[in-house]
PDB file of C-alpha atoms in Angstrom:
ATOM      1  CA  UNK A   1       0.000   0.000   0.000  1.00 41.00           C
ATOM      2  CA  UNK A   2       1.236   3.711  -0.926  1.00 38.00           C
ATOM      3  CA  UNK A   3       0.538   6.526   1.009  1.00 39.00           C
ATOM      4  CA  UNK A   4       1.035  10.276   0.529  1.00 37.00           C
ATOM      5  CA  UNK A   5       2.468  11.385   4.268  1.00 39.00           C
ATOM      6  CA  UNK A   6       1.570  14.704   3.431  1.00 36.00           C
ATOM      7  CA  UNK A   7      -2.290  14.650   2.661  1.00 38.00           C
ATOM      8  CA  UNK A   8      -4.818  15.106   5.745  1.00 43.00           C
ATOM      9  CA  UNK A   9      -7.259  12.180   5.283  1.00 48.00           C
ATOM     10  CA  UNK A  10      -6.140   8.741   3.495  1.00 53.00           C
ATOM     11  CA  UNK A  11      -8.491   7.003   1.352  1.00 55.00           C
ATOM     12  CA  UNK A  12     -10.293   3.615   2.233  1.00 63.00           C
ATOM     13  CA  UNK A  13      -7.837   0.500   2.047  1.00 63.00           C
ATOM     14  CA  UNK A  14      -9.293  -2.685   1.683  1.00 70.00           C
ATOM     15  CA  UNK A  15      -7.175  -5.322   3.992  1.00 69.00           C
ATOM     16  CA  UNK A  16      -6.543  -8.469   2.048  1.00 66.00           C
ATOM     17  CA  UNK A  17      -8.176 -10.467   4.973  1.00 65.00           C
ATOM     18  CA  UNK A  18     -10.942 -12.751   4.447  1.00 62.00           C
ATOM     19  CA  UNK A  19     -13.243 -11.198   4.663  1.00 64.00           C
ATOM     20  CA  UNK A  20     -11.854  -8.393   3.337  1.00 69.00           C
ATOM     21  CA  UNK A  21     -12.431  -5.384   5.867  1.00 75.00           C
ATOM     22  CA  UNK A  22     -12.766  -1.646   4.759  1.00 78.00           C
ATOM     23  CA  UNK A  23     -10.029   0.499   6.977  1.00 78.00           C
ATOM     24  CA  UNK A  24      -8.475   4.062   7.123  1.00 77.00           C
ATOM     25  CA  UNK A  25      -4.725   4.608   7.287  1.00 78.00           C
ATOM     26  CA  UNK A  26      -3.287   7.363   8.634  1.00 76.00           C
ATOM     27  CA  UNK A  27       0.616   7.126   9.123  1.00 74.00           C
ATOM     28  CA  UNK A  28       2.444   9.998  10.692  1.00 74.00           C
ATOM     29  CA  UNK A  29       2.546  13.844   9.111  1.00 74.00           C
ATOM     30  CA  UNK A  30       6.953  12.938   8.929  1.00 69.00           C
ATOM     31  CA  UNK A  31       8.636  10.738   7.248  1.00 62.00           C
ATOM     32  CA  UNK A  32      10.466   8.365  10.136  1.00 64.00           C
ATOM     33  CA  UNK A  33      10.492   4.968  10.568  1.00 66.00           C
ATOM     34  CA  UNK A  34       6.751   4.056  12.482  1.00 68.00           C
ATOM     35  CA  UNK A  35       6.979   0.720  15.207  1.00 75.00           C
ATOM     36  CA  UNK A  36       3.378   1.257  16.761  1.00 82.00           C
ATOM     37  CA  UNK A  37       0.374   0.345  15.386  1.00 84.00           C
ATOM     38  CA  UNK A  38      -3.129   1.597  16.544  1.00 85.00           C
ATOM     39  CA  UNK A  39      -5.649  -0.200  15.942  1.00 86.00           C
ATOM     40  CA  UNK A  40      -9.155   1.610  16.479  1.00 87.00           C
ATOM     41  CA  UNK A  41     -12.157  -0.468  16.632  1.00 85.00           C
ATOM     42  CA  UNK A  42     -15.948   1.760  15.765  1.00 84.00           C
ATOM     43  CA  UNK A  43     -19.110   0.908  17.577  1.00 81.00           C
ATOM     44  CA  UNK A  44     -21.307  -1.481  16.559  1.00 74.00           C
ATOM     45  CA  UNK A  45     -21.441  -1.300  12.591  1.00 72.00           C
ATOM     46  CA  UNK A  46     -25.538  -1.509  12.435  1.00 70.00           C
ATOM     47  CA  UNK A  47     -25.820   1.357  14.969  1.00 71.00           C
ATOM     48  CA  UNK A  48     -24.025   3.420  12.656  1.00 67.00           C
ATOM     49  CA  UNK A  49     -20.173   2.362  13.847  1.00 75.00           C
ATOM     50  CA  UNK A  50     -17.795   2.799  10.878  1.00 79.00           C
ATOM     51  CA  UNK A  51     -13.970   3.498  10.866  1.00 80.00           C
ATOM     52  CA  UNK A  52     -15.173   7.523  10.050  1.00 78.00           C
ATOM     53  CA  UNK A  53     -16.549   7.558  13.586  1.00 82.00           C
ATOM     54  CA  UNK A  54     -15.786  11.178  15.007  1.00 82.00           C
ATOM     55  CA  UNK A  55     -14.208   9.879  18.313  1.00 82.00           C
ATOM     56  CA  UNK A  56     -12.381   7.489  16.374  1.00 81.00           C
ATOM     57  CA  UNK A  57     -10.758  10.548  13.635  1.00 81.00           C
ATOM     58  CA  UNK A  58     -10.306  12.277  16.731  1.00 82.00           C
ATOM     59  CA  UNK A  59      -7.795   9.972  18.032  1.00 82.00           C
ATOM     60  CA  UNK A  60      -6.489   9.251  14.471  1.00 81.00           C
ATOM     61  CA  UNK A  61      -5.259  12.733  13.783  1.00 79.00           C
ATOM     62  CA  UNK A  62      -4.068  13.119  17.589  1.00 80.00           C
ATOM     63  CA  UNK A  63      -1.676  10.142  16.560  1.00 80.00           C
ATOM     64  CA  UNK A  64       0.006  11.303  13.700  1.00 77.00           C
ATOM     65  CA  UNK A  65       3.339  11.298  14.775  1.00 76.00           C
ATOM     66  CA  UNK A  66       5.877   9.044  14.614  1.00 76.00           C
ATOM     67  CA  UNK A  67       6.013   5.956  15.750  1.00 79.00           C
ATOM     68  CA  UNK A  68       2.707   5.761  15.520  1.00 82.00           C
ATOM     69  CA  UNK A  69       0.117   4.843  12.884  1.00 83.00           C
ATOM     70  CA  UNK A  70      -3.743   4.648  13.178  1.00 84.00           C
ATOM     71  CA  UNK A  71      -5.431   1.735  11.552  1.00 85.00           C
ATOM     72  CA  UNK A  72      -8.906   2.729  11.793  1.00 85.00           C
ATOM     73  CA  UNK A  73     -11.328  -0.700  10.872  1.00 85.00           C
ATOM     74  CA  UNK A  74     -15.036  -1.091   9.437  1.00 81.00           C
ATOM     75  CA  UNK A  75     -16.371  -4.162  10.881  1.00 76.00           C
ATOM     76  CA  UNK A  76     -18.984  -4.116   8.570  1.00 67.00           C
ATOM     77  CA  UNK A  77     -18.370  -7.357   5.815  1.00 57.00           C
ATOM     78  CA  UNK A  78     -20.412  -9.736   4.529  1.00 55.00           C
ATOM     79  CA  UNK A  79     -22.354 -12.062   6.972  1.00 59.00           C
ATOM     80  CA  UNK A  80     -24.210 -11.619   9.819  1.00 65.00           C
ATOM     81  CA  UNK A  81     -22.489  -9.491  12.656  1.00 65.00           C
ATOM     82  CA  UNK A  82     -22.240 -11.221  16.191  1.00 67.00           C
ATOM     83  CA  UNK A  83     -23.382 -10.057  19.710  1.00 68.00           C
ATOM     84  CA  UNK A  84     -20.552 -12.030  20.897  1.00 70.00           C
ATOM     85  CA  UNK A  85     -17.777 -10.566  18.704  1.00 71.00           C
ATOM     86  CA  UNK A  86     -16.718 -13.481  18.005  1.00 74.00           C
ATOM     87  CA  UNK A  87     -16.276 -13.187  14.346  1.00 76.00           C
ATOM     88  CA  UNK A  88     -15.019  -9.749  14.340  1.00 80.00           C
ATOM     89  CA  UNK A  89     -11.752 -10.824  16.754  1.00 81.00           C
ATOM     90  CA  UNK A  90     -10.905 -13.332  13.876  1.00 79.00           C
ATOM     91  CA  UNK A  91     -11.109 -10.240  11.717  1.00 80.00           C
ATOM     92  CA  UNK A  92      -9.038  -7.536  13.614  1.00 83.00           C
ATOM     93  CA  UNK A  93      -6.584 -10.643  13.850  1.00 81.00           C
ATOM     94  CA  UNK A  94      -6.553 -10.333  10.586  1.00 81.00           C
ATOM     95  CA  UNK A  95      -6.699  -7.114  10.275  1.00 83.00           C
ATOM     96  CA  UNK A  96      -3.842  -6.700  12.894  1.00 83.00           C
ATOM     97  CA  UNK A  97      -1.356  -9.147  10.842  1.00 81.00           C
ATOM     98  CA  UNK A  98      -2.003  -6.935   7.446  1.00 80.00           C
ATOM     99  CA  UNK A  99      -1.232  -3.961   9.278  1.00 80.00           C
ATOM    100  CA  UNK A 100       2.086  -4.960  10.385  1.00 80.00           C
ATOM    101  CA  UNK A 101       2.646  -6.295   7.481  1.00 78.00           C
ATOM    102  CA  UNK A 102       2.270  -2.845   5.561  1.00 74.00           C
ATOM    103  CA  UNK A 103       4.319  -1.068   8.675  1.00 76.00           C
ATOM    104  CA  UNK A 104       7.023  -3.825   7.503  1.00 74.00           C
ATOM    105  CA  UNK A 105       7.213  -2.890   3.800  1.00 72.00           C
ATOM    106  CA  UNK A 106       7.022   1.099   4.540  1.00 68.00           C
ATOM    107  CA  UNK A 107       9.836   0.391   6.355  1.00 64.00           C
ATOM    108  CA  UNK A 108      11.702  -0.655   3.700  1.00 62.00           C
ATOM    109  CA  UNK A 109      11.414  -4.470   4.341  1.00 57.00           C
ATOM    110  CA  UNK A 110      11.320  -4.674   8.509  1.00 54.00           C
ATOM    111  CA  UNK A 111      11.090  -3.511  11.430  1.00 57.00           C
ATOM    112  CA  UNK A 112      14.378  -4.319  13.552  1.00 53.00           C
ATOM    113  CA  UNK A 113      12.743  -4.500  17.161  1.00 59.00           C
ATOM    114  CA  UNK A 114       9.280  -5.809  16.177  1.00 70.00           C
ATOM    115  CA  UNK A 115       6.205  -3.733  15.901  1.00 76.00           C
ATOM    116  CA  UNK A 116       4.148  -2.775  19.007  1.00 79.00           C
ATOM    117  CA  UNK A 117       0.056  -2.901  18.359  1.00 82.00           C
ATOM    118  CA  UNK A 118      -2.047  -1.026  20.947  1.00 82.00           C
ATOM    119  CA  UNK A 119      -5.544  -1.862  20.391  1.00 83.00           C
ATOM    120  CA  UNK A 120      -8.418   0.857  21.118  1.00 82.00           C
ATOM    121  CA  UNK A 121     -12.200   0.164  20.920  1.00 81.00           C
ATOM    122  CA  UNK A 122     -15.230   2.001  22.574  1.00 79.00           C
ATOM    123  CA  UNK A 123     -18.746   0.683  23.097  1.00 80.00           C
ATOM    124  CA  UNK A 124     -18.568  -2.777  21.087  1.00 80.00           C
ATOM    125  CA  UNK A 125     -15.638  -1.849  19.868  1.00 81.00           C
ATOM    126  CA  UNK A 126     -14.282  -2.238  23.447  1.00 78.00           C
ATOM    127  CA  UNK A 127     -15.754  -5.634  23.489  1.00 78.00           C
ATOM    128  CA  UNK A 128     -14.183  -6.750  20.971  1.00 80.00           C
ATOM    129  CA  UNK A 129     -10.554  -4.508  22.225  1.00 79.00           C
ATOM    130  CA  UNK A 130     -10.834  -6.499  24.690  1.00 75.00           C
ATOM    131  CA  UNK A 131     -10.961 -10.081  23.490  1.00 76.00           C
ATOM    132  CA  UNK A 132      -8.329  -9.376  21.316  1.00 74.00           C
ATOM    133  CA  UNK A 133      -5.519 -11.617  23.307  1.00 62.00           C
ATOM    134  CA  UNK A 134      -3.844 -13.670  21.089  1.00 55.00           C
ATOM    135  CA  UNK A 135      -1.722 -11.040  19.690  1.00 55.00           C
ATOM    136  CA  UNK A 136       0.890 -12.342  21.424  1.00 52.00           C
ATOM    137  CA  UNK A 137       1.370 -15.208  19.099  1.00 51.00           C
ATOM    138  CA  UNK A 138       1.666 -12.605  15.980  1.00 51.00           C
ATOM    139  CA  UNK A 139       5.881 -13.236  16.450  1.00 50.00           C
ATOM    140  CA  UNK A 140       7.708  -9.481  16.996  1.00 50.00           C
ATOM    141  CA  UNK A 141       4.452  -7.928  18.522  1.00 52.00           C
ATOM    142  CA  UNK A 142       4.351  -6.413  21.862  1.00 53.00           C
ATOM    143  CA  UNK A 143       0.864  -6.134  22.895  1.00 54.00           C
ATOM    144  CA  UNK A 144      -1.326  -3.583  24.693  1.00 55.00           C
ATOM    145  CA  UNK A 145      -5.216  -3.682  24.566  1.00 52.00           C
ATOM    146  CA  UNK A 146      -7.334  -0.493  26.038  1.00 52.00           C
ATOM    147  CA  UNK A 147     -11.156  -0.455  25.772  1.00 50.00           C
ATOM    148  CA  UNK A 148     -11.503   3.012  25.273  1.00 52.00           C
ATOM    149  CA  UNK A 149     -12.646   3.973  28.866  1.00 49.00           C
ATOM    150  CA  UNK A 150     -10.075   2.440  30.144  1.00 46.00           C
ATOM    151  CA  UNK A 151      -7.547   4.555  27.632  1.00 47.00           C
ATOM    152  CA  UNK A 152      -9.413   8.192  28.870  1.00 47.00           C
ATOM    153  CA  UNK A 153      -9.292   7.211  32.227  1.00 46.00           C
ATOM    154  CA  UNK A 154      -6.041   8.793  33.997  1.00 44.00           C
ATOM    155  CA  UNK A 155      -4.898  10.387  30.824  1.00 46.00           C
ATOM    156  CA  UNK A 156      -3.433   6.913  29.236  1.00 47.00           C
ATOM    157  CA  UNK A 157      -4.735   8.348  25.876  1.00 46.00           C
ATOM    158  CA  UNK A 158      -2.066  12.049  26.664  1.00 43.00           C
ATOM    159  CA  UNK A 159       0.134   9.595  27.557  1.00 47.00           C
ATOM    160  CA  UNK A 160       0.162   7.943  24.377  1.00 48.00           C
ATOM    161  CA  UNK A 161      -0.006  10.938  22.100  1.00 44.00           C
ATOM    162  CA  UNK A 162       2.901  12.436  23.998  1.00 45.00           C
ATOM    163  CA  UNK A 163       5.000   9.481  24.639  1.00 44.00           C
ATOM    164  CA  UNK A 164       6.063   5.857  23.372  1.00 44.00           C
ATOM    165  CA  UNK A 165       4.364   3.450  25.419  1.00 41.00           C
ATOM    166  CA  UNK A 166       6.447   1.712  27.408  1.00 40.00           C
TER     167      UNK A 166
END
């Protein structure tokens, strides 16, 4: 995937995940080598949740610095959504492994130190932020997972606009 680092809203990218899922990209505004992904997770997509949720740009443009990228999902594909999640972890899995893998080839074929994924969700988003545990097995990735009330609470979401996560 190209990207133009210099324009203020990047087009929809369709993962190649199966199902495919709709997402937004938004690297950092300078050119620098980017180890943390973001993954933000919309409400419920028949309520009206999509990747363009305002809370969700919010964060996205607050994040445009290096090292970070936003990867901002749609969980909207075809079949029948779940109350559970349980089909939409198996997506932002999937979702999760394409993203590192296009943080990998912007980098000019790897990341040294492995890439770091926080994931962010609110309402079901959150729910499904919050199931997301197997990341661990993704090999290189250094996991953090905040439901999004958890990542307002006590400033964790300054924190990580002003500082690398530790």
């Amino acid at each position: 995937m190209t990207t133009d680092r210099s324009t203020f809203y990047h087009p929809t990218y369709t993962l190649p995940t199966n199902p495919p899922i709709t997402s937004t990209f938004y690297p950092p505004l300078s050119p620098a080598t980017s180890t943390t992904l973001v993954v933000l997770l919309p409400p419920y997509p028949p309520l009206g949740g999509t990747r363009h949720d305002p809370l969700l740009a919010l964060i996205s443009q607050a994040l445009r610095r290096p090292p970070y990228n936003a990867l901002c999902l749609t969980l909207d594909y075809p079949g029948k959504l779940s109350w559970t999640g349980s089909k939409e972890i198996a997506a932002v899995h999937s979702a999760i492994q394409a993203g590192i893998d296009v943080l990998q080839e912007s980098a000019g074929g790897g990341v040294d130190d492995g890439v770091e994924v926080v994931v962010v969700g609110y309402s079901y988003g959150g729910l499904v932020a919050s199931h997301v545990k197997a990341l661990r097995e993704v090999e290189g990735v250094r996991a953090k997972l905040f439901p999004l009330p958890v990542l307002l609470e006590g400033n964790a979401l300054w924190q990580l606009t002003r500082s690398k996560v530790a």
